[in-house]
N, C-alpha and C. Protein backbone atom coordinates (compact mmCIF):
# COMPACT_ATOMS: atom_id res chain seq x y z
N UNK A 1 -7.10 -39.82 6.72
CA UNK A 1 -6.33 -39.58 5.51
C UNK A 1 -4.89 -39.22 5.89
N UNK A 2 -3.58 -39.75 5.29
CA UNK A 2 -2.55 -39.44 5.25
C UNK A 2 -2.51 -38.39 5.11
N UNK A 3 -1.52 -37.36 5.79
CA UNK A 3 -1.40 -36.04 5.80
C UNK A 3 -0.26 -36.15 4.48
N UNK A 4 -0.28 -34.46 3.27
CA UNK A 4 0.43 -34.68 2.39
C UNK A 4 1.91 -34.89 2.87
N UNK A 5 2.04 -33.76 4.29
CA UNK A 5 3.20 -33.21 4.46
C UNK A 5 3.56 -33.59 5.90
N UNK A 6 3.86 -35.17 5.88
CA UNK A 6 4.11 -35.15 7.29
C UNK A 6 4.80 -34.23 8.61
N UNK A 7 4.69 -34.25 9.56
CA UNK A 7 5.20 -32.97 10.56
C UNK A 7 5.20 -31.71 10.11
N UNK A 8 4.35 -31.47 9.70
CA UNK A 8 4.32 -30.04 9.39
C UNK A 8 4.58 -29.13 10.02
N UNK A 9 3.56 -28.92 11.08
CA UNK A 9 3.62 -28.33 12.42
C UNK A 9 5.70 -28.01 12.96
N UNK A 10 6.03 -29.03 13.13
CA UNK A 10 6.99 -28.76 13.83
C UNK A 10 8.15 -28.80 12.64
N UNK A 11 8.17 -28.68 11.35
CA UNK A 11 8.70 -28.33 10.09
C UNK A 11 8.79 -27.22 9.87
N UNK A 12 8.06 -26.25 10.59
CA UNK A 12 7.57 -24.91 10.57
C UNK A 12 7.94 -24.00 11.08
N UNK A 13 8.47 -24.19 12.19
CA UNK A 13 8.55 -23.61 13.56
C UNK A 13 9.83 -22.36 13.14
N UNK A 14 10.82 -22.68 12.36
CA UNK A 14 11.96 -21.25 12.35
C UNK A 14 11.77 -20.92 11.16
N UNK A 15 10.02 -21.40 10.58
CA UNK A 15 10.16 -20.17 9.21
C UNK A 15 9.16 -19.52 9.40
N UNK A 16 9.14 -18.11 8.98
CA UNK A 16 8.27 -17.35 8.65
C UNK A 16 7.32 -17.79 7.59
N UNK A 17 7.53 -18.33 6.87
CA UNK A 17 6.11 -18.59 6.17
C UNK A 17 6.34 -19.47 5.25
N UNK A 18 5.71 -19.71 3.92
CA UNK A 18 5.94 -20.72 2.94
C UNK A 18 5.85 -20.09 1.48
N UNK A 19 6.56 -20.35 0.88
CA UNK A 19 6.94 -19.70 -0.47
C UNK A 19 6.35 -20.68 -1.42
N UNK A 20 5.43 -20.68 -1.91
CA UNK A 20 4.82 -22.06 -2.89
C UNK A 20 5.11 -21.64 -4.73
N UNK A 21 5.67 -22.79 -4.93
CA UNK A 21 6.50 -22.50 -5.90
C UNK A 21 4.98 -23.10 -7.27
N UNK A 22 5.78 -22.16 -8.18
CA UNK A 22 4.33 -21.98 -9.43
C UNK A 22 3.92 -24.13 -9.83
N UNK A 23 4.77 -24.95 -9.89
CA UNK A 23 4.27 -26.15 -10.01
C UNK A 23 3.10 -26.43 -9.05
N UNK A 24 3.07 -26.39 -7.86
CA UNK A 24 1.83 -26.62 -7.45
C UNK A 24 0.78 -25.88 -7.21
N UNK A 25 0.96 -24.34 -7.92
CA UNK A 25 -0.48 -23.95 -8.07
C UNK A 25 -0.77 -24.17 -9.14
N UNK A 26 0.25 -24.53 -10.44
CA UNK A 26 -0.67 -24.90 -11.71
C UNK A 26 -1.15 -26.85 -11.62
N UNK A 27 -0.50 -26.86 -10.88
CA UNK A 27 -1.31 -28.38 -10.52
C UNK A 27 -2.95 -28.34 -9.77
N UNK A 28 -3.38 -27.66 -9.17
CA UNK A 28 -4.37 -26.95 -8.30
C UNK A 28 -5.01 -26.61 -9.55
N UNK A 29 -4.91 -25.55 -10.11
CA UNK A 29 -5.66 -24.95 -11.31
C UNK A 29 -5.74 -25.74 -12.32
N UNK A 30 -4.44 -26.44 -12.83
CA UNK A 30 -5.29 -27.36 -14.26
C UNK A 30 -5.84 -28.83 -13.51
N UNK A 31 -6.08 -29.17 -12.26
CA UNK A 31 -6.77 -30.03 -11.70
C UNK A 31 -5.87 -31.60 -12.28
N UNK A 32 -4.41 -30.97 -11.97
CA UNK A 32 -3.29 -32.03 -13.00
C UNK A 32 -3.91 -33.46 -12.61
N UNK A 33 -4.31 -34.76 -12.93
CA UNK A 33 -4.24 -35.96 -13.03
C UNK A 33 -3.35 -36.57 -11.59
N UNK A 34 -2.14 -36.66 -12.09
CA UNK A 34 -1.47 -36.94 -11.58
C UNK A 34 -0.83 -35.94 -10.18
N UNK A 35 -0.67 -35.07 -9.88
CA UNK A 35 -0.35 -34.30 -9.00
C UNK A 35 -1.22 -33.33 -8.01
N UNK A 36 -2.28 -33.14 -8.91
CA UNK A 36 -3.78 -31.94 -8.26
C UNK A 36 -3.80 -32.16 -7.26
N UNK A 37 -4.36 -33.49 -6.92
CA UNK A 37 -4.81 -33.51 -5.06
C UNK A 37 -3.94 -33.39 -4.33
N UNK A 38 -2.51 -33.80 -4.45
CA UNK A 38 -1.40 -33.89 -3.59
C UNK A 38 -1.21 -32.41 -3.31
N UNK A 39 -0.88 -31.56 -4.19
CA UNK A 39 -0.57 -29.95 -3.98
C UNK A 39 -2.02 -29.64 -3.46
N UNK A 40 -3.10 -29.47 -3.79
CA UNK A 40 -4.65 -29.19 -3.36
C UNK A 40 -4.37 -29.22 -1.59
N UNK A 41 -4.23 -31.03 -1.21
CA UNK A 41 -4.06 -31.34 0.44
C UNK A 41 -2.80 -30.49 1.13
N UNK A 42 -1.55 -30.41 0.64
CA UNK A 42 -0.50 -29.53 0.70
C UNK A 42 -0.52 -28.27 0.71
N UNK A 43 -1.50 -27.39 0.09
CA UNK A 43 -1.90 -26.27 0.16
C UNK A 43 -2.52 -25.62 1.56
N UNK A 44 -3.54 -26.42 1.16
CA UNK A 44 -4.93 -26.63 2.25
C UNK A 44 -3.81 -26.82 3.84
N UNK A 45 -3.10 -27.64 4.24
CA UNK A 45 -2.29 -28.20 5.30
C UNK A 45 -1.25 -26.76 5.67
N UNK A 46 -0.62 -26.61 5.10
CA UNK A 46 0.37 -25.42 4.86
C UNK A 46 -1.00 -23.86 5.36
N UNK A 47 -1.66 -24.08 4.71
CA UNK A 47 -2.51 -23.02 4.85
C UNK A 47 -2.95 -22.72 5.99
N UNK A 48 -3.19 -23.87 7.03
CA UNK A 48 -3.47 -23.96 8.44
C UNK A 48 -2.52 -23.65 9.55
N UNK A 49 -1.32 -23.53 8.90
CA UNK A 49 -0.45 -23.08 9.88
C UNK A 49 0.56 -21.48 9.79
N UNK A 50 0.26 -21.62 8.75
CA UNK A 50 1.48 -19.88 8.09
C UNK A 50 1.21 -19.42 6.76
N UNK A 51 1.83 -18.77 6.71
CA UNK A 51 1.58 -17.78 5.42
C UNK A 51 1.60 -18.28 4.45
N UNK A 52 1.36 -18.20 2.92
CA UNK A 52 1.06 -18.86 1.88
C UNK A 52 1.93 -17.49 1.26
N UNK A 53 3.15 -17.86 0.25
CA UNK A 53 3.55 -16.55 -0.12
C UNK A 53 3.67 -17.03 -1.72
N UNK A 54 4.18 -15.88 -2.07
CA UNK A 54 4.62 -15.94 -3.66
C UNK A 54 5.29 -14.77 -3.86
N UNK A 55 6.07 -14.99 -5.44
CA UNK A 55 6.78 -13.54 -5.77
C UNK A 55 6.78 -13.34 -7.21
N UNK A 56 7.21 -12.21 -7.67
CA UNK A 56 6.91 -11.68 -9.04
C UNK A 56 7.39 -13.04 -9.56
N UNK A 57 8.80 -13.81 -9.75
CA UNK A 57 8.65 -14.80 -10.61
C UNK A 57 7.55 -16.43 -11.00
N UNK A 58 7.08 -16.54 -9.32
CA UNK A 58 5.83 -17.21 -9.20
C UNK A 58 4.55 -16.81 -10.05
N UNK A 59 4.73 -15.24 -9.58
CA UNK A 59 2.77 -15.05 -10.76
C UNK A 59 3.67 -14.97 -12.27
N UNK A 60 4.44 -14.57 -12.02
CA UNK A 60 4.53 -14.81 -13.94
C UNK A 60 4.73 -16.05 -14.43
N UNK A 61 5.50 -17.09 -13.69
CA UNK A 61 4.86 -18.54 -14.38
C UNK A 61 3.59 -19.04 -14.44
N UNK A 62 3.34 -18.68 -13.55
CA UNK A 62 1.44 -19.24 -13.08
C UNK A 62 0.50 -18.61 -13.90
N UNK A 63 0.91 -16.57 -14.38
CA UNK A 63 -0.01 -16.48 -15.22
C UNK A 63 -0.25 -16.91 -17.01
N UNK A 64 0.76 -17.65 -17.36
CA UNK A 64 1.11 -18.33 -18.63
C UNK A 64 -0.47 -18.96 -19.06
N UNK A 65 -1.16 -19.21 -17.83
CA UNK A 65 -2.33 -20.22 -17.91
C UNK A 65 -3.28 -19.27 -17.76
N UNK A 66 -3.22 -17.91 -17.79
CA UNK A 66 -4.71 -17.07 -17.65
C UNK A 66 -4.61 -16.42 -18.91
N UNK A 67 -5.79 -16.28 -19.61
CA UNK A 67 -5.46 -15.03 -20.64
C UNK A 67 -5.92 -13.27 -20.08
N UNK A 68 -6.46 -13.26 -18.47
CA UNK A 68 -6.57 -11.97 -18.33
C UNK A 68 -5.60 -11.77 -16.49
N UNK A 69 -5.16 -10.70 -15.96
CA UNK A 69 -4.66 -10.40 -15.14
C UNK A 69 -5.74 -10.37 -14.15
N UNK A 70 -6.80 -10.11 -14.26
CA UNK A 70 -7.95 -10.45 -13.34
C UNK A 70 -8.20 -11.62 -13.14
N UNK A 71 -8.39 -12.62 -14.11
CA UNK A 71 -8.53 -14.22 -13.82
C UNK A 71 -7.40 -14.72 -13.04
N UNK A 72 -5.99 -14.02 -13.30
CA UNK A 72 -4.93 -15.08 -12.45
C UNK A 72 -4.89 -14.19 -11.11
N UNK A 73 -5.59 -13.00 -10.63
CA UNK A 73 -5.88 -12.39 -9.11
C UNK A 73 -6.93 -13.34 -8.84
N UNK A 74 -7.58 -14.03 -9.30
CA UNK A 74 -8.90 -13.98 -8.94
C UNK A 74 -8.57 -15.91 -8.26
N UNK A 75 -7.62 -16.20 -9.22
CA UNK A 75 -7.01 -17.68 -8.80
C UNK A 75 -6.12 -17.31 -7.35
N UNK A 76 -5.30 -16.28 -7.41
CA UNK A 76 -3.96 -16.48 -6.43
C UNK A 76 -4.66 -14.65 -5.84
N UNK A 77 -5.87 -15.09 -5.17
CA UNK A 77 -5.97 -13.99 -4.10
C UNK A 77 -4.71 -13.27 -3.17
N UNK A 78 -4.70 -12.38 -3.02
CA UNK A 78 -3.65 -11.44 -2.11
C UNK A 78 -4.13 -11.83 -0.74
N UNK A 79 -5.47 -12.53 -0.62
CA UNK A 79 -6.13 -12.17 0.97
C UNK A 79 -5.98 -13.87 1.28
N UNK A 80 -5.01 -15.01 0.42
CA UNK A 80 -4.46 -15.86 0.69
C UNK A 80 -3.01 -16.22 0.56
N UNK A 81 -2.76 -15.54 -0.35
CA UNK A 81 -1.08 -15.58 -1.19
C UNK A 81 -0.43 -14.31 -1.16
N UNK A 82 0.17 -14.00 0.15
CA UNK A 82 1.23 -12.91 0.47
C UNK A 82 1.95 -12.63 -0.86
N UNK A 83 2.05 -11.46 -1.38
CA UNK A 83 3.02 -10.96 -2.33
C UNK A 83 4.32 -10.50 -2.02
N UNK A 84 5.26 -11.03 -2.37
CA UNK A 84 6.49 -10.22 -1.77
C UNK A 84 7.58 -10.30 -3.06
N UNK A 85 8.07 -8.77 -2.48
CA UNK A 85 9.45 -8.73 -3.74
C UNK A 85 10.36 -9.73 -3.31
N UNK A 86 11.23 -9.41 -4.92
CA UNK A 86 12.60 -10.40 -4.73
C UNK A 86 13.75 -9.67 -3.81
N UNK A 87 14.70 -9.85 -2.92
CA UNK A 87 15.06 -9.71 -2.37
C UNK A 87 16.53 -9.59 -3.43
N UNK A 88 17.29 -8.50 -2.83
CA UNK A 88 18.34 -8.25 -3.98
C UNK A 88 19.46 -9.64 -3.40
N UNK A 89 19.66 -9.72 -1.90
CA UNK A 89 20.73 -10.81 -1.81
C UNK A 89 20.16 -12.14 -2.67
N UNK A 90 18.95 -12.52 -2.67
CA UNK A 90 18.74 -13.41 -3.26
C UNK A 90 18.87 -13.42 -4.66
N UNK A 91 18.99 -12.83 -5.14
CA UNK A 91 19.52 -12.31 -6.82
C UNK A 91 20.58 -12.93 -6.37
N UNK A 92 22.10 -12.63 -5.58
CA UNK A 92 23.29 -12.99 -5.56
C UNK A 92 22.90 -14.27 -5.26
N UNK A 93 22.97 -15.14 -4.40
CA UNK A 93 22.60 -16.18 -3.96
C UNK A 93 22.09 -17.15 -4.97
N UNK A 94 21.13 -16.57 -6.07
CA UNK A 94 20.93 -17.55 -7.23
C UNK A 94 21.63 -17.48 -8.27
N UNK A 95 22.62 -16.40 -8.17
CA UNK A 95 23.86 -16.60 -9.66
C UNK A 95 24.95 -17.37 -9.04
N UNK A 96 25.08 -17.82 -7.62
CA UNK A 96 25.93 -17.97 -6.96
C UNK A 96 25.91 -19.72 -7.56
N UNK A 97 24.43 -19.91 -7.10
CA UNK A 97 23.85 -21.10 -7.01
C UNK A 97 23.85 -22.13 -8.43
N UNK A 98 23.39 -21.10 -9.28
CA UNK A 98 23.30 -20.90 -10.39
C UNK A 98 24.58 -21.46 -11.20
N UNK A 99 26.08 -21.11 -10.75
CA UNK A 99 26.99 -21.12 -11.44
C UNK A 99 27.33 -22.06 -10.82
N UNK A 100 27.60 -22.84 -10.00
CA UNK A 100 27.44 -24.26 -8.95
C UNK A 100 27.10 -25.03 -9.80
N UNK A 101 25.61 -24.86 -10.45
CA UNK A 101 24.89 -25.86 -10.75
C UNK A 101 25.45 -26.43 -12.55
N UNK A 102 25.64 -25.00 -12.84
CA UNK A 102 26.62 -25.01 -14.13
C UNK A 102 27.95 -25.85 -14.26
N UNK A 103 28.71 -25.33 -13.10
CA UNK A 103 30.08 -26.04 -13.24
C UNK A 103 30.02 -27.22 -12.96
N UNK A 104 28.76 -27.53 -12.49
CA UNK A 104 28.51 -29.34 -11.47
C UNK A 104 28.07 -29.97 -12.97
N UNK A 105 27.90 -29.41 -14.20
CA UNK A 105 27.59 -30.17 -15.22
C UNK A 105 26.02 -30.05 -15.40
N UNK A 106 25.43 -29.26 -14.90
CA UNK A 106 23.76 -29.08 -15.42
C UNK A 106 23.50 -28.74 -16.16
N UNK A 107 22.24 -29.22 -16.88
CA UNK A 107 21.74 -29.04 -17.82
C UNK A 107 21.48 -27.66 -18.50
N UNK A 108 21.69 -27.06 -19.50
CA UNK A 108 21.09 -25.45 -19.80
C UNK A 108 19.97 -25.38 -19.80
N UNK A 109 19.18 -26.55 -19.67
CA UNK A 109 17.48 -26.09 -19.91
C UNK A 109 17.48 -26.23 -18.26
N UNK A 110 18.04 -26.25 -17.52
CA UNK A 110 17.18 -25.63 -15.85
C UNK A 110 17.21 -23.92 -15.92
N UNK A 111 16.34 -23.19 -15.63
CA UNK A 111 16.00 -21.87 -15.53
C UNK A 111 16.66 -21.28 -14.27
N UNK A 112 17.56 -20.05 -15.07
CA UNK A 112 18.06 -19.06 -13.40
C UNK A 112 16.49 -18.35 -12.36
N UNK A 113 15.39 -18.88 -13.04
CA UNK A 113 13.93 -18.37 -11.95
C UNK A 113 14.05 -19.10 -10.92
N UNK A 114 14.44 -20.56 -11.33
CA UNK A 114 14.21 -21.89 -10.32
C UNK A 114 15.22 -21.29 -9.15
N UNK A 115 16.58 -21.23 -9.52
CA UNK A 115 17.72 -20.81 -8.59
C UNK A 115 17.13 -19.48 -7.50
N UNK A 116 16.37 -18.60 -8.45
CA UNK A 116 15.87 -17.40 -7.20
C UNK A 116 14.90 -17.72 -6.20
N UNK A 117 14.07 -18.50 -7.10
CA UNK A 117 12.86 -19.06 -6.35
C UNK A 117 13.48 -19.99 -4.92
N UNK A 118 14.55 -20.29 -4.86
CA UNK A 118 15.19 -21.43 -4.29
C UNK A 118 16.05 -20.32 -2.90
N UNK A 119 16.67 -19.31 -3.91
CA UNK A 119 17.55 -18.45 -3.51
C UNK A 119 16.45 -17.21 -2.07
N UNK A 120 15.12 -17.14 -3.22
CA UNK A 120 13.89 -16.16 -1.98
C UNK A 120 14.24 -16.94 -0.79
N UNK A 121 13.63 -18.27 -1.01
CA UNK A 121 13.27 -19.23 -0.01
C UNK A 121 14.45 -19.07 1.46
N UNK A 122 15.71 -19.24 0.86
CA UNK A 122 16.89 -19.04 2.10
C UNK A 122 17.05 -17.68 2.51
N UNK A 123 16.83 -16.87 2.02
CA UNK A 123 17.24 -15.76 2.28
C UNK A 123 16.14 -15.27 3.44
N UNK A 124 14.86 -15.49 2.69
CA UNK A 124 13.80 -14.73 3.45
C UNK A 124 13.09 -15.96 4.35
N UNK A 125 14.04 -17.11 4.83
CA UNK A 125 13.63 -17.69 6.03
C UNK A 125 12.18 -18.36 5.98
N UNK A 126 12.50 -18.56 4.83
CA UNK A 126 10.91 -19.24 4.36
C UNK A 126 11.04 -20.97 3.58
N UNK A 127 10.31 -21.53 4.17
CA UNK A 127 9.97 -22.84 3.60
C UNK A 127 9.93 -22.81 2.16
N UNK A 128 9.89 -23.85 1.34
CA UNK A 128 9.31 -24.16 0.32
C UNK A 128 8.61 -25.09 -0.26
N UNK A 129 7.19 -24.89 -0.61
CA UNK A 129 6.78 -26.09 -1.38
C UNK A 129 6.83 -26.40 -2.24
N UNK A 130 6.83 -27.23 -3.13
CA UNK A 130 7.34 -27.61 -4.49
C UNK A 130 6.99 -29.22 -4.74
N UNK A 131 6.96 -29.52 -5.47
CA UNK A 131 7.33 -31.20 -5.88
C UNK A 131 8.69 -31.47 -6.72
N UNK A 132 9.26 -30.61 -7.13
CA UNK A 132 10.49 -30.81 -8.01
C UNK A 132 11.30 -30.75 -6.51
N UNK A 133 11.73 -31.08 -5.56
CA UNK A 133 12.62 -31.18 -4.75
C UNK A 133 14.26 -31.22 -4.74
N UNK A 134 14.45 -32.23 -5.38
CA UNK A 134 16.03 -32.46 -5.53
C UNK A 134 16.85 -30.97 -6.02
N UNK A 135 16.86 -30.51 -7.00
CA UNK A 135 17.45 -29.10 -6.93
C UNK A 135 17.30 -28.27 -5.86
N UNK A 136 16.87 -28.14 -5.48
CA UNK A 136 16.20 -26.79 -4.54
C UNK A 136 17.39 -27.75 -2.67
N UNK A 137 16.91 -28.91 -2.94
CA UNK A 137 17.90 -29.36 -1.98
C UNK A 137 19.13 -29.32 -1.92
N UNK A 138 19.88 -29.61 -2.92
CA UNK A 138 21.04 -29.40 -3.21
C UNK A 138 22.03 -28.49 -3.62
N UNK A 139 21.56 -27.11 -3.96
CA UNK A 139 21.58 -25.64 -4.18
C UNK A 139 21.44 -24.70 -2.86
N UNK A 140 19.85 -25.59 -1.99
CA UNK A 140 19.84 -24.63 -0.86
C UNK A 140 19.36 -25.51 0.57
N UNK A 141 20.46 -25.71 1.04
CA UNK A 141 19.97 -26.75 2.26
C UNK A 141 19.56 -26.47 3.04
N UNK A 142 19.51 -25.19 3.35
CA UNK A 142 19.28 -24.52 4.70
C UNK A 142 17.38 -24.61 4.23
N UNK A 143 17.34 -24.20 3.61
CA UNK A 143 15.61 -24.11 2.91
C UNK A 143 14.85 -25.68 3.74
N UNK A 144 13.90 -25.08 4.42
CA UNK A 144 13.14 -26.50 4.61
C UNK A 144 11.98 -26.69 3.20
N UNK A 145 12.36 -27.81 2.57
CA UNK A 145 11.87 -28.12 1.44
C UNK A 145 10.21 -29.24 1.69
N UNK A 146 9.28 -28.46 1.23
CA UNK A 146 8.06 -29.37 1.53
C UNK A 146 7.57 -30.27 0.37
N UNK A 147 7.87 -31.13 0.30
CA UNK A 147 7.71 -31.75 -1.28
C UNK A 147 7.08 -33.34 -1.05
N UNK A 148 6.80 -33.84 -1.64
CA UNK A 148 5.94 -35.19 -1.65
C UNK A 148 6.66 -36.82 -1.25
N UNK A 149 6.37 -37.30 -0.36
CA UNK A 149 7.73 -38.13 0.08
C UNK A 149 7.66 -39.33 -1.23
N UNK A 150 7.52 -39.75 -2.06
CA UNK A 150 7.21 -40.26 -3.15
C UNK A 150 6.56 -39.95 -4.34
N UNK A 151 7.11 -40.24 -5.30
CA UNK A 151 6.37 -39.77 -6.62
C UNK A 151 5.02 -40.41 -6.65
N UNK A 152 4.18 -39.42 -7.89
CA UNK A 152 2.80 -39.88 -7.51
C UNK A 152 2.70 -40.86 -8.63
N UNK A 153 1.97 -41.54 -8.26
CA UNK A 153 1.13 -42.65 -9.18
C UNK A 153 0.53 -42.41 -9.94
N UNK A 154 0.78 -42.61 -11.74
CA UNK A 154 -0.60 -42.54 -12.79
C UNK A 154 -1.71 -43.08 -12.85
């Protein structure tokens, strides 16, 4: 089987861990059609080599889909998915980013979460997985971005 995330292994090597952004665990959990297995194998792959992280703005998108705080622990275990705060430079770093993305003519419906989530990732030397790629590239380059080398097929 094609690996999701080619070179992983050596993709890896100057980050501390992987920051998995709330799209592909709600792809995992609502068993999305179109995206599930790709994040599922991506998970699973990532999982074999480093840390699996998240942060307060991750569980609060992700828990949109639980109606109890026990059901969304019980999805995004602590004894798989490192918890970590937001980091205050990264606050700066995503208004920074943020206002970049503004003056570059972006849209108002992109969210200042996306920019922190983007902003954790550089700061705290951590990968990111995601499938929305292109922002997160262009906001934060230094970020090694783990994302799907092609869109998926319906």
């Amino acid at each position: 089987m094609t690996p999701a995330i080619p070179g992983l292994e050596a993709r890896l090597r100057a980050c501390r861990g992987v920051l998995v952004d709330s799209n592909v665990l709600l792809d995992v959990a609502t068993n999305d059609p179109r995206w599930g297995d790709w994040s599922a194998r991506a998970l699973a792959e990532v999982a074999g080599y480093t840390a699996l992280i998240i942060n307060p703005l991750i569980y609060a998108e992700v828990s949109i889909g639980y109606t109890t705080i026990e059901a969304l622990d019980a999805a995004l275990p602590a004894t798989l998915y490192r918890r970590e705060p937001l980091p205050w430079e990264a606050g700066f770093l995503a208004g920074k980013s943020f206002l970049q993305y503004r003056r570059r003519g972006g849209l108002r419906t992109a969210s200042l979460p996306d920019f922190y989530i983007g902003a954790h990732a550089a700061i705290g030397r951590l990968a990111l997985l995601t499938r929305d790629a292109a922002r997160y590239r262009s906001y934060f380059p230094t970020v090694e971005i783990l994302a799907p080398a092609k869109p998926a097929v319906c």
